[in-house]
mmCIF file of C-alpha atoms in Angstrom:
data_model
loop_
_atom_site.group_PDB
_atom_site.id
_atom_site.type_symbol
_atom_site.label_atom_id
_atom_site.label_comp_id
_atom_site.label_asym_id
_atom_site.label_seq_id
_atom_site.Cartn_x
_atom_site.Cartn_y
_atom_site.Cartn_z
ATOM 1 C CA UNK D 1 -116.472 58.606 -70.678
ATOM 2 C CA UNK D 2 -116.026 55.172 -70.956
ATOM 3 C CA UNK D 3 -114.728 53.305 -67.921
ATOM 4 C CA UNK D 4 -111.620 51.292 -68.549
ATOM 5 C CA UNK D 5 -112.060 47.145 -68.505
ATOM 6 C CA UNK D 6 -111.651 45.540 -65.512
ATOM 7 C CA UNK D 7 -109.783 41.707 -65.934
ATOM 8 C CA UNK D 8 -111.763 39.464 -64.072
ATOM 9 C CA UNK D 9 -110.149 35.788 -63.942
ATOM 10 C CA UNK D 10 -112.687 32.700 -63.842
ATOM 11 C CA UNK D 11 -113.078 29.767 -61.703
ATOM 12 C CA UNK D 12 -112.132 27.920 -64.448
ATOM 13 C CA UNK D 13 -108.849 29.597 -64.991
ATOM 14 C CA UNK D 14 -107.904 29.876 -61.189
ATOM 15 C CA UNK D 15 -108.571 25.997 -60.775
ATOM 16 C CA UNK D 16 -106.427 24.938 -64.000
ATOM 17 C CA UNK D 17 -103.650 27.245 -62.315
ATOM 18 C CA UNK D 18 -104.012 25.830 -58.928
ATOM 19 C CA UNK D 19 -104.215 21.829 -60.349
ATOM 20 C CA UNK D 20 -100.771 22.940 -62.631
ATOM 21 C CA UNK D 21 -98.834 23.603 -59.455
ATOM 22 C CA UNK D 22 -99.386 20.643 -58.120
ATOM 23 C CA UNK D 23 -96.700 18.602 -59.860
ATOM 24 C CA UNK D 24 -94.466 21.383 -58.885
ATOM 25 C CA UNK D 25 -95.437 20.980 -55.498
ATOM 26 C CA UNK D 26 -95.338 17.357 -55.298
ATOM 27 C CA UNK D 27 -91.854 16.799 -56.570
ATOM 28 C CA UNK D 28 -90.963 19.555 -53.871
ATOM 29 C CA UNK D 29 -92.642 17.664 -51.464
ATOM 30 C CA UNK D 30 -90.567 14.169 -52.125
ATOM 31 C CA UNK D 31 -87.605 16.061 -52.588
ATOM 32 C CA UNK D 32 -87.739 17.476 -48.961
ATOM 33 C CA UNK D 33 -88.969 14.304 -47.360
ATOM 34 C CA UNK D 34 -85.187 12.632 -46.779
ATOM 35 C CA UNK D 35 -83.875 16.342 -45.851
ATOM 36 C CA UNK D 36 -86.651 16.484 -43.176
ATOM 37 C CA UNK D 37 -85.838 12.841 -42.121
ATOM 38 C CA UNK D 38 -82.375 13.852 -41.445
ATOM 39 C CA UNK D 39 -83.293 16.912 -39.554
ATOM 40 C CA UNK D 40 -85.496 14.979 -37.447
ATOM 41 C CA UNK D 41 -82.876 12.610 -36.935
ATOM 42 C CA UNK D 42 -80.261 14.898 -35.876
ATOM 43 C CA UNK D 43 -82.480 15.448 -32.680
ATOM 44 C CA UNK D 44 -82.731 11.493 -31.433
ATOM 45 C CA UNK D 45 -80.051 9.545 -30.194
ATOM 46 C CA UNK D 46 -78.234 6.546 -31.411
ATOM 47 C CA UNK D 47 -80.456 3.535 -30.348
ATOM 48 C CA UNK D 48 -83.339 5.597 -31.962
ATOM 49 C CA UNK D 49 -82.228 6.301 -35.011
ATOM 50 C CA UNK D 50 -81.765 2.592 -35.251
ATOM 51 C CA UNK D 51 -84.719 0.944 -33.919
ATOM 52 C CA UNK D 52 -87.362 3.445 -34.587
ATOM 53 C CA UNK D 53 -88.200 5.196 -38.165
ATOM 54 C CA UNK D 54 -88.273 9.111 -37.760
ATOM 55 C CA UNK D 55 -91.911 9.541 -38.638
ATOM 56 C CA UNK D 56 -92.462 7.530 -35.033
ATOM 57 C CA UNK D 57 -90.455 9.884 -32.886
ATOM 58 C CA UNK D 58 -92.712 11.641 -30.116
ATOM 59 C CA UNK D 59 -91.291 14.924 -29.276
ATOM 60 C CA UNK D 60 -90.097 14.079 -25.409
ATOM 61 C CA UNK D 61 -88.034 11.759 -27.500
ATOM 62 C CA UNK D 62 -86.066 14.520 -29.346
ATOM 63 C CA UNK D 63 -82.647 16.025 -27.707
ATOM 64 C CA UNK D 64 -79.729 18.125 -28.441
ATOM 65 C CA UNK D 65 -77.090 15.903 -27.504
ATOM 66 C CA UNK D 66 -75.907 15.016 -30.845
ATOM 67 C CA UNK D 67 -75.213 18.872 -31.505
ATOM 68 C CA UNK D 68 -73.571 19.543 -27.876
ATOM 69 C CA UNK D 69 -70.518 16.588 -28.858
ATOM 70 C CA UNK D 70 -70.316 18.068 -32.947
ATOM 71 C CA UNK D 71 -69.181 20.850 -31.199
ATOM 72 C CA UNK D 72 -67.670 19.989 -28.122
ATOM 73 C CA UNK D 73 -64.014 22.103 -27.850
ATOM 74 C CA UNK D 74 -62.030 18.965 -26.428
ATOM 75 C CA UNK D 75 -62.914 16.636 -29.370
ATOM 76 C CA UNK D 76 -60.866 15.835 -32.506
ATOM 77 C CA UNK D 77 -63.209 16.776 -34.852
ATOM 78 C CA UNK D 78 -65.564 19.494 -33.399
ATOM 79 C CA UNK D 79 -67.216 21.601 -36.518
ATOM 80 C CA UNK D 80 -66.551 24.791 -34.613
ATOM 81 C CA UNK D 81 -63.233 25.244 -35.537
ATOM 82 C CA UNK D 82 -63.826 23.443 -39.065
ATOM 83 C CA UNK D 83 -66.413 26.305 -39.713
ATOM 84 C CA UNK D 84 -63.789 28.934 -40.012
ATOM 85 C CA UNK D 85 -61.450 26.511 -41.821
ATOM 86 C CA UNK D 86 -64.148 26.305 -44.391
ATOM 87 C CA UNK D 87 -64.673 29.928 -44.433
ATOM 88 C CA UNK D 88 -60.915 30.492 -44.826
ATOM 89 C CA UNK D 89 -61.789 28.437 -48.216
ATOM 90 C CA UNK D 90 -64.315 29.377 -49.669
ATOM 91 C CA UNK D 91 -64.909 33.218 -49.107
ATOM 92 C CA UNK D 92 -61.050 33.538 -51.087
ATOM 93 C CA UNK D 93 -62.016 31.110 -53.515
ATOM 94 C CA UNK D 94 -65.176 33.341 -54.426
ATOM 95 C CA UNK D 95 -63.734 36.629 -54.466
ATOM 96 C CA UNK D 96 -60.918 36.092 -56.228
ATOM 97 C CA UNK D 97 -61.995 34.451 -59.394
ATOM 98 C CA UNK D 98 -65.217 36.703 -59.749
ATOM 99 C CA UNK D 99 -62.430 39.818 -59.085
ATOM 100 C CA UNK D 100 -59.785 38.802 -61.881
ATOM 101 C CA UNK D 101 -62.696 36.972 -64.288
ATOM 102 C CA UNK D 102 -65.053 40.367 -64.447
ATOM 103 C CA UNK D 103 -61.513 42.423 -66.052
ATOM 104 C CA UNK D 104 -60.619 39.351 -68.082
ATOM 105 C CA UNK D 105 -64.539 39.172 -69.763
ATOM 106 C CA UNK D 106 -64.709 42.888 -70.168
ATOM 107 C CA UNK D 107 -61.454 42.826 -72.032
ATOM 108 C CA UNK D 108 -62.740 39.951 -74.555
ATOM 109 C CA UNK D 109 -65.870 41.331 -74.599
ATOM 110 C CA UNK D 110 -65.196 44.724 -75.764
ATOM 111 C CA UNK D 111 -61.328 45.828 -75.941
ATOM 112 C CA UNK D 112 -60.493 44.751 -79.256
ATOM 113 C CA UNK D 113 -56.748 43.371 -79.525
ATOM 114 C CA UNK D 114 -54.983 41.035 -81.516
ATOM 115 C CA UNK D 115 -55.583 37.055 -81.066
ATOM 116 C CA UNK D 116 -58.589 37.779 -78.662
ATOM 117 C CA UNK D 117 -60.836 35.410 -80.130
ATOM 118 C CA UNK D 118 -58.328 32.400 -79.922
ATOM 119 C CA UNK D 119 -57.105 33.535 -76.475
ATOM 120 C CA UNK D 120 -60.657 33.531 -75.360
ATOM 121 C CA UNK D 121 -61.548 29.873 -77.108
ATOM 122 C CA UNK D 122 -58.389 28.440 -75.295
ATOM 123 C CA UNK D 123 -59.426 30.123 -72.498
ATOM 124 C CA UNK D 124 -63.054 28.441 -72.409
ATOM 125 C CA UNK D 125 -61.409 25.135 -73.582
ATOM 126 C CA UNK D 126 -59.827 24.678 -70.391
ATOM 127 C CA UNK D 127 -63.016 23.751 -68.901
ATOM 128 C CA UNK D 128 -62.418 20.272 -70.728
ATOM 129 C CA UNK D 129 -59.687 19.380 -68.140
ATOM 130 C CA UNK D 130 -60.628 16.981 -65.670
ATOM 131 C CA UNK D 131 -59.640 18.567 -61.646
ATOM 132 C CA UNK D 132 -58.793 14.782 -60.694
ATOM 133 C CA UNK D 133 -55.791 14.982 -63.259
ATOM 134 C CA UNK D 134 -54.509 17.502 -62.254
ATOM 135 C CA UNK D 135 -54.611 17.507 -58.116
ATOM 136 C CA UNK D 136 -51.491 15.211 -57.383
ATOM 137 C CA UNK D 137 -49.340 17.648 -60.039
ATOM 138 C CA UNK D 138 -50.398 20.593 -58.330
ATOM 139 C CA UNK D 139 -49.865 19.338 -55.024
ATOM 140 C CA UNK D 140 -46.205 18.332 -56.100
ATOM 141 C CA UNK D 141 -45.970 22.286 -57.251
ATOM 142 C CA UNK D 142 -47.022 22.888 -53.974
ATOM 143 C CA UNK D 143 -44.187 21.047 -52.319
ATOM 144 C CA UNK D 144 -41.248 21.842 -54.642
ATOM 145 C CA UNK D 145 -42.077 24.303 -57.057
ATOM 146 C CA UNK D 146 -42.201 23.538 -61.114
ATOM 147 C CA UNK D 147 -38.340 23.050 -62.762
ATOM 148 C CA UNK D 148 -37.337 22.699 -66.693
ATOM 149 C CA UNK D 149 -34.861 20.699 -67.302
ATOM 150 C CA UNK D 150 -32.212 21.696 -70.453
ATOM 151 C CA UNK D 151 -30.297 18.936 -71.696
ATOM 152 C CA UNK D 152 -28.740 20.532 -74.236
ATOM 153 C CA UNK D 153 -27.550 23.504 -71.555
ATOM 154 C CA UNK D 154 -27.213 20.801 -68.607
ATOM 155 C CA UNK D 155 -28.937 23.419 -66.257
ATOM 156 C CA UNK D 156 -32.457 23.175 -64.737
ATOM 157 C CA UNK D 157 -34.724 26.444 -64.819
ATOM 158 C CA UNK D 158 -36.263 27.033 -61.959
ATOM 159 C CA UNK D 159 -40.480 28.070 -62.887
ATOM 160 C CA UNK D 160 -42.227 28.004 -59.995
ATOM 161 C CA UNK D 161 -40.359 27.761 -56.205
ATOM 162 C CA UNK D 162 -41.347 25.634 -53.952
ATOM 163 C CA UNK D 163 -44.047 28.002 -51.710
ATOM 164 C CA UNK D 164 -44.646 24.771 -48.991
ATOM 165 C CA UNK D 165 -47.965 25.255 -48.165
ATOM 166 C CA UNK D 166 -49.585 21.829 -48.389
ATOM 167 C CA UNK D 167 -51.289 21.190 -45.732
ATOM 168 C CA UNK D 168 -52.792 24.440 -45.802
ATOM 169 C CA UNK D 169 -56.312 26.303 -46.683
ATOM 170 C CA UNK D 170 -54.470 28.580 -49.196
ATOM 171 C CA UNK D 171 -53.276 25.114 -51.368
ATOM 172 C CA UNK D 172 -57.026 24.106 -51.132
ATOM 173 C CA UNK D 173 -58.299 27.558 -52.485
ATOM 174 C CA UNK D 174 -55.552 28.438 -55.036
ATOM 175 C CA UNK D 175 -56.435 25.369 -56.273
ATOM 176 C CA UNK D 176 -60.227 26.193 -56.511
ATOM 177 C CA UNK D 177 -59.671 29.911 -57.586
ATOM 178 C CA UNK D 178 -57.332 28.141 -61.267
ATOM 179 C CA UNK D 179 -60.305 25.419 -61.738
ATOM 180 C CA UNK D 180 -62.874 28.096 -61.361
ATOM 181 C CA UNK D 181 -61.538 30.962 -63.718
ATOM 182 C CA UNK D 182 -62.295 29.645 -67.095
ATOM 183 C CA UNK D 183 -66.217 28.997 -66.439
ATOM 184 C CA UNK D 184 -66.187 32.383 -64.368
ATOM 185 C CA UNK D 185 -64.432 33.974 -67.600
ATOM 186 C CA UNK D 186 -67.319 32.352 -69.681
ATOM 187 C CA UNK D 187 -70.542 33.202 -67.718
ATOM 188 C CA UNK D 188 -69.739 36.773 -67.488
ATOM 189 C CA UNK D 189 -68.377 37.434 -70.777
ATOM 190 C CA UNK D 190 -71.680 36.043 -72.055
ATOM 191 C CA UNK D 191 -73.081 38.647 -69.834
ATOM 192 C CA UNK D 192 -71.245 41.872 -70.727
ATOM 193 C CA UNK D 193 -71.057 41.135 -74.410
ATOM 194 C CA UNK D 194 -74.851 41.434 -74.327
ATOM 195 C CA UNK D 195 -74.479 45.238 -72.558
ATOM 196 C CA UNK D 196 -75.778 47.528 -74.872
ATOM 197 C CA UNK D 197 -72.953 49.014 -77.254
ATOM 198 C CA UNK D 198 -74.634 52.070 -77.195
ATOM 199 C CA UNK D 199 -73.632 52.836 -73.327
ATOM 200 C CA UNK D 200 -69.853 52.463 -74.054
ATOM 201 C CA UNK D 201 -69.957 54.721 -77.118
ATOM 202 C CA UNK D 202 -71.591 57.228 -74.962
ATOM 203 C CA UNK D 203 -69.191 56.830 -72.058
ATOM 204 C CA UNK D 204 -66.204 57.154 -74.556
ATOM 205 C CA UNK D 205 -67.697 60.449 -75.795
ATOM 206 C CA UNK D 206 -67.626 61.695 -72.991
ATOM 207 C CA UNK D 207 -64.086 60.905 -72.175
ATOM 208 C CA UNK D 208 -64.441 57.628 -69.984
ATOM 209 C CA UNK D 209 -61.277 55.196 -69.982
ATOM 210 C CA UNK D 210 -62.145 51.367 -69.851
ATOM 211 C CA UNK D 211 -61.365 51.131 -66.123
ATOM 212 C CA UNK D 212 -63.955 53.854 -65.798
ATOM 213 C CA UNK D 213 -66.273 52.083 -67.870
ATOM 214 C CA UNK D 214 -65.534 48.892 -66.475
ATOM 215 C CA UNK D 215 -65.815 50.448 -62.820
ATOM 216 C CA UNK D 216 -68.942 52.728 -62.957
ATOM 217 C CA UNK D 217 -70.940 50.788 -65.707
ATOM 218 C CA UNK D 218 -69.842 47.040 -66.024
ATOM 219 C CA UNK D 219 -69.986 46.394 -62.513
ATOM 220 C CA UNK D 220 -72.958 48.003 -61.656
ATOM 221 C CA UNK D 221 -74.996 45.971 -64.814
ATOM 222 C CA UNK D 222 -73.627 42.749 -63.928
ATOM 223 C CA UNK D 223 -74.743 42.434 -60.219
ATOM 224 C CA UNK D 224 -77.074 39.668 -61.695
ATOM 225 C CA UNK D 225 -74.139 37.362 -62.950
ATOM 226 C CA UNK D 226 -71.968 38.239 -60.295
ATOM 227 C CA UNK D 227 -73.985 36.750 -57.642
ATOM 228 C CA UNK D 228 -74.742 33.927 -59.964
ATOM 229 C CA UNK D 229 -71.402 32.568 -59.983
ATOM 230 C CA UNK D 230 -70.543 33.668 -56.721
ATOM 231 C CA UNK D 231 -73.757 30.714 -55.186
ATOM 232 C CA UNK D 232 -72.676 28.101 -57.626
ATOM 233 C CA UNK D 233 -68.466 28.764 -56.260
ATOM 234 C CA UNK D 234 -69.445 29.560 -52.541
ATOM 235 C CA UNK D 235 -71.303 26.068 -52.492
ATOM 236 C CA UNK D 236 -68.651 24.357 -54.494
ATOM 237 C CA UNK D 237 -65.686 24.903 -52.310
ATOM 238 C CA UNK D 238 -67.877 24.640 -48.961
ATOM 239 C CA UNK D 239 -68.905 20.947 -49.971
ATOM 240 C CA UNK D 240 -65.762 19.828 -51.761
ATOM 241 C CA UNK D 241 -63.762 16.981 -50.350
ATOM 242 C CA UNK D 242 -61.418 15.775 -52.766
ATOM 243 C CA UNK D 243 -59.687 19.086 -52.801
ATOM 244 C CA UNK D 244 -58.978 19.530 -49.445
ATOM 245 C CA UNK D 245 -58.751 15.926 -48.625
ATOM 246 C CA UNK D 246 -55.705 16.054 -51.308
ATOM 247 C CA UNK D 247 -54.403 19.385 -50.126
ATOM 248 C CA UNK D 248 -54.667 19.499 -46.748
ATOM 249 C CA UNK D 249 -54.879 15.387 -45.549
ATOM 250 C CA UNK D 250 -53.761 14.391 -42.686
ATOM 251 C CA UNK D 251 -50.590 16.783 -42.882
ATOM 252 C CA UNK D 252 -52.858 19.473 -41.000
ATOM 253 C CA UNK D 253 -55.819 18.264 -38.836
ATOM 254 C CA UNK D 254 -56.245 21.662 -37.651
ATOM 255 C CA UNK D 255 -56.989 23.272 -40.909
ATOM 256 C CA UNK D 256 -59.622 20.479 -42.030
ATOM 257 C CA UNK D 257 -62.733 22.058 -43.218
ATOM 258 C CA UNK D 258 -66.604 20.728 -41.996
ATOM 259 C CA UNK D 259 -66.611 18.121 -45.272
ATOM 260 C CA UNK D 260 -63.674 16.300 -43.944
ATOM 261 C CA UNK D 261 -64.365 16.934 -40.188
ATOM 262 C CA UNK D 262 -67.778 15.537 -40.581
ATOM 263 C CA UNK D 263 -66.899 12.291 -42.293
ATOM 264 C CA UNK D 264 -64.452 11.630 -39.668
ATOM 265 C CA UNK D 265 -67.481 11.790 -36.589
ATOM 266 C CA UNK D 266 -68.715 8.682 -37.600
ATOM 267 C CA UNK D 267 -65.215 7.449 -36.092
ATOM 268 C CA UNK D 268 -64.122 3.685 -36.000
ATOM 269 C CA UNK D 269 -65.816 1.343 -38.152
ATOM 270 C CA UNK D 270 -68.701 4.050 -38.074
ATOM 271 C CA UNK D 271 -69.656 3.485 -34.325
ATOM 272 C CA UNK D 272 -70.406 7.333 -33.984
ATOM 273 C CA UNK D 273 -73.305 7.517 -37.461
ATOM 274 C CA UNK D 274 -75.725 8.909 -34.726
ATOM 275 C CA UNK D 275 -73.680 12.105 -35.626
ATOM 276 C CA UNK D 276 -73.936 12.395 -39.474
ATOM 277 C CA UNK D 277 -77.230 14.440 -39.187
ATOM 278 C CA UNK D 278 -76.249 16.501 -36.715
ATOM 279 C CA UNK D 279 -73.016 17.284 -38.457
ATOM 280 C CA UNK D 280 -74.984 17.834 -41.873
ATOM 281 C CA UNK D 281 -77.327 20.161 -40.766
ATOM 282 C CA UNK D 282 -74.759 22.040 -39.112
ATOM 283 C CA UNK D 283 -72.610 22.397 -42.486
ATOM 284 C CA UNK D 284 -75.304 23.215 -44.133
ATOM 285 C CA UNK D 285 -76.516 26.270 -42.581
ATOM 286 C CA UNK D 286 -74.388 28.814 -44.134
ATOM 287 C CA UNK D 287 -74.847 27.764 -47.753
ATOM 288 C CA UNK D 288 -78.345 28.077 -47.175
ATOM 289 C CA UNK D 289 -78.043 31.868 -45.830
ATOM 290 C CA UNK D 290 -75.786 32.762 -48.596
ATOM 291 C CA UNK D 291 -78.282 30.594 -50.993
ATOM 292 C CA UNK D 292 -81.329 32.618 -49.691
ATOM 293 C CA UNK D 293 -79.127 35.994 -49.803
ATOM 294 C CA UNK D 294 -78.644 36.170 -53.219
ATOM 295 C CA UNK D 295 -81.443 33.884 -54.800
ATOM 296 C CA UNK D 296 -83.117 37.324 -56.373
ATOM 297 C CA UNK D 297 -80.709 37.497 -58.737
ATOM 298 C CA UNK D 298 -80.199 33.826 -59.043
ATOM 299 C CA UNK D 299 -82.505 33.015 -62.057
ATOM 300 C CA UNK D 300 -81.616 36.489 -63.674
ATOM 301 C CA UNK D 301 -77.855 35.882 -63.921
ATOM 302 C CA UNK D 302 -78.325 32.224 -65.164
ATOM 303 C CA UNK D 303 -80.116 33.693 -68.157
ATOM 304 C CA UNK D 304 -78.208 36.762 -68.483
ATOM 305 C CA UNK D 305 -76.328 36.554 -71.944
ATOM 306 C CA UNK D 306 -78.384 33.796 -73.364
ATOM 307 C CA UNK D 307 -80.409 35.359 -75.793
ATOM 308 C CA UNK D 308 -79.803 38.589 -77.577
ATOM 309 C CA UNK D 309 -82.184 41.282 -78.817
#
């Protein structure tokens, strides 16, 4: 009996793979180099950070002084409290989208009803609207609600009232949850129009509505997308600033999330920088948990519903 082949690999072959990676590796490298600059200077006070280039520092020289004022209680803008503001943000402004976006894609993608094409091309179309446009209108919404105006019946219609929350994390991620939708809607209907038709069929046979469906097969197939768009949202509303800036302001200093809170340590004619890396490195943290979480199904879900076959 013949024995079966065993692949052997040269030296040649290992040492072309090994001399490939290093591009890869050097581009890594020089990325990382100002990240690890900042971290290093997040541990060295003020007059050091001036006077002295990082790569100098000796570690007696490092401290945690810069962290113990970020997040001192009795100060203005102390990340602590910022942290949760950011959370109240951003965890909504996730869920939400990827809730109401996975029905809307599964109904384009496989419930057949009139005008769903054009309904779904105006739907991806709104992704050509800029957010800038469209922050100072919303915030007026906001305020005072949206009102018609008939001439012809002298009356004013009353749209939207007036809910008053500016100034508040739920303006900040209402607004994020309407600009998110249509790219949400997009990514996974690319996704669950590639789903095998022969699953559905199957699932109809045997008597499944199209919640069932959607709840015990759609779901379950379209982790990989899910957690796509829930790293690229999660890291878009933690580091947004216009948003909240416009949102929130200065109408709330208590509801200001880490973006705003952080650009507002360097203080008076930026006296306080020393802070900066401190206060980066501190915001950072949690996008780089959620990041390193989901980052499995990262590359999967960006490629899921590109190609067919």
């Amino acid at each position: 009996m013949a024995s079966a082949a065993v692949p052997t690999t040269s030296l040649g072959n290992r040492l072309y793979r090994g001399l490939s990676r290093v591009p890869m590796w050097t581009f890594a490298l020089l990325w990382l180099l100002p990240t690890f600059g900042l971290m290093m200077n997040s541990f060295r006070t003020r007059d050091a950070q001036r006077n002295i280039g990082f790569w100098r520092t000796r570690p007696s020289e490092f401290t945690l002084e810069n962290y113990q004022t970020v997040f001192e209680a009795n100060t203005v803008n102390s990340l602590g409290a910022s942290l949760l503001n950011s959370l109240a943000i951003a965890v909504p402004a996730t869920i939400i989208p990827i809730a109401i976006a996975a029905f809307a894609a599964y109904g384009f993608a496989w419930i057949d009803f009139k005008g769903r094409k054009w309904m779904f091309i105006m739907t991806v179309s709104l992704l050509a609207i800029p957010l800038q446009v469209a922050l100072i209108p919303l915030l007026k919404m906001y305020v005072g609600g949206a009102h018609l105006t008939l001439p012809f019946l002298e009356k004013t219609v009353t749209l939207i009232p007036g809910w008053g929350i500016n100034g508040t994390a739920t303006a900040v991620w209402l607004t994020h949850t309407g600009f998110a939708m249509p790219f949400a809607i997009f990514l996974l209907h690319n996704y669950i129009a590639s789903l095998p038709k022969d699953i559905f069929e199957s699932a109809r046979i045997d008597g499944a509505d199209h919640f069932t469906i959607f709840w015990r097969l759609v779901l379950p197939l379209s982790i990989p997308v899910l957690a796509a768009f829930a790293i690229f949202q999660f890291l878009w509303t933690w580091n947004d600033f216009l948003i909240a800036l416009t949102m929130i302001g200065s109408a709330n200093p208590d509801a200001l999330p880490t973006t705003i809170a952080i650009a507002n340590l360097a203080g008076d004619f930026g006296r306080n920088e020393h802070l900066l890396p401190a206060g980066a490195f501190v915001q950072a943290f949690i996008p780089l948990v959620v990041f390193f979480a989901l980052q499995r199904y990262f590359v999967r879900g960006l490629l899921a519903g590109s190609v067919k076959g």
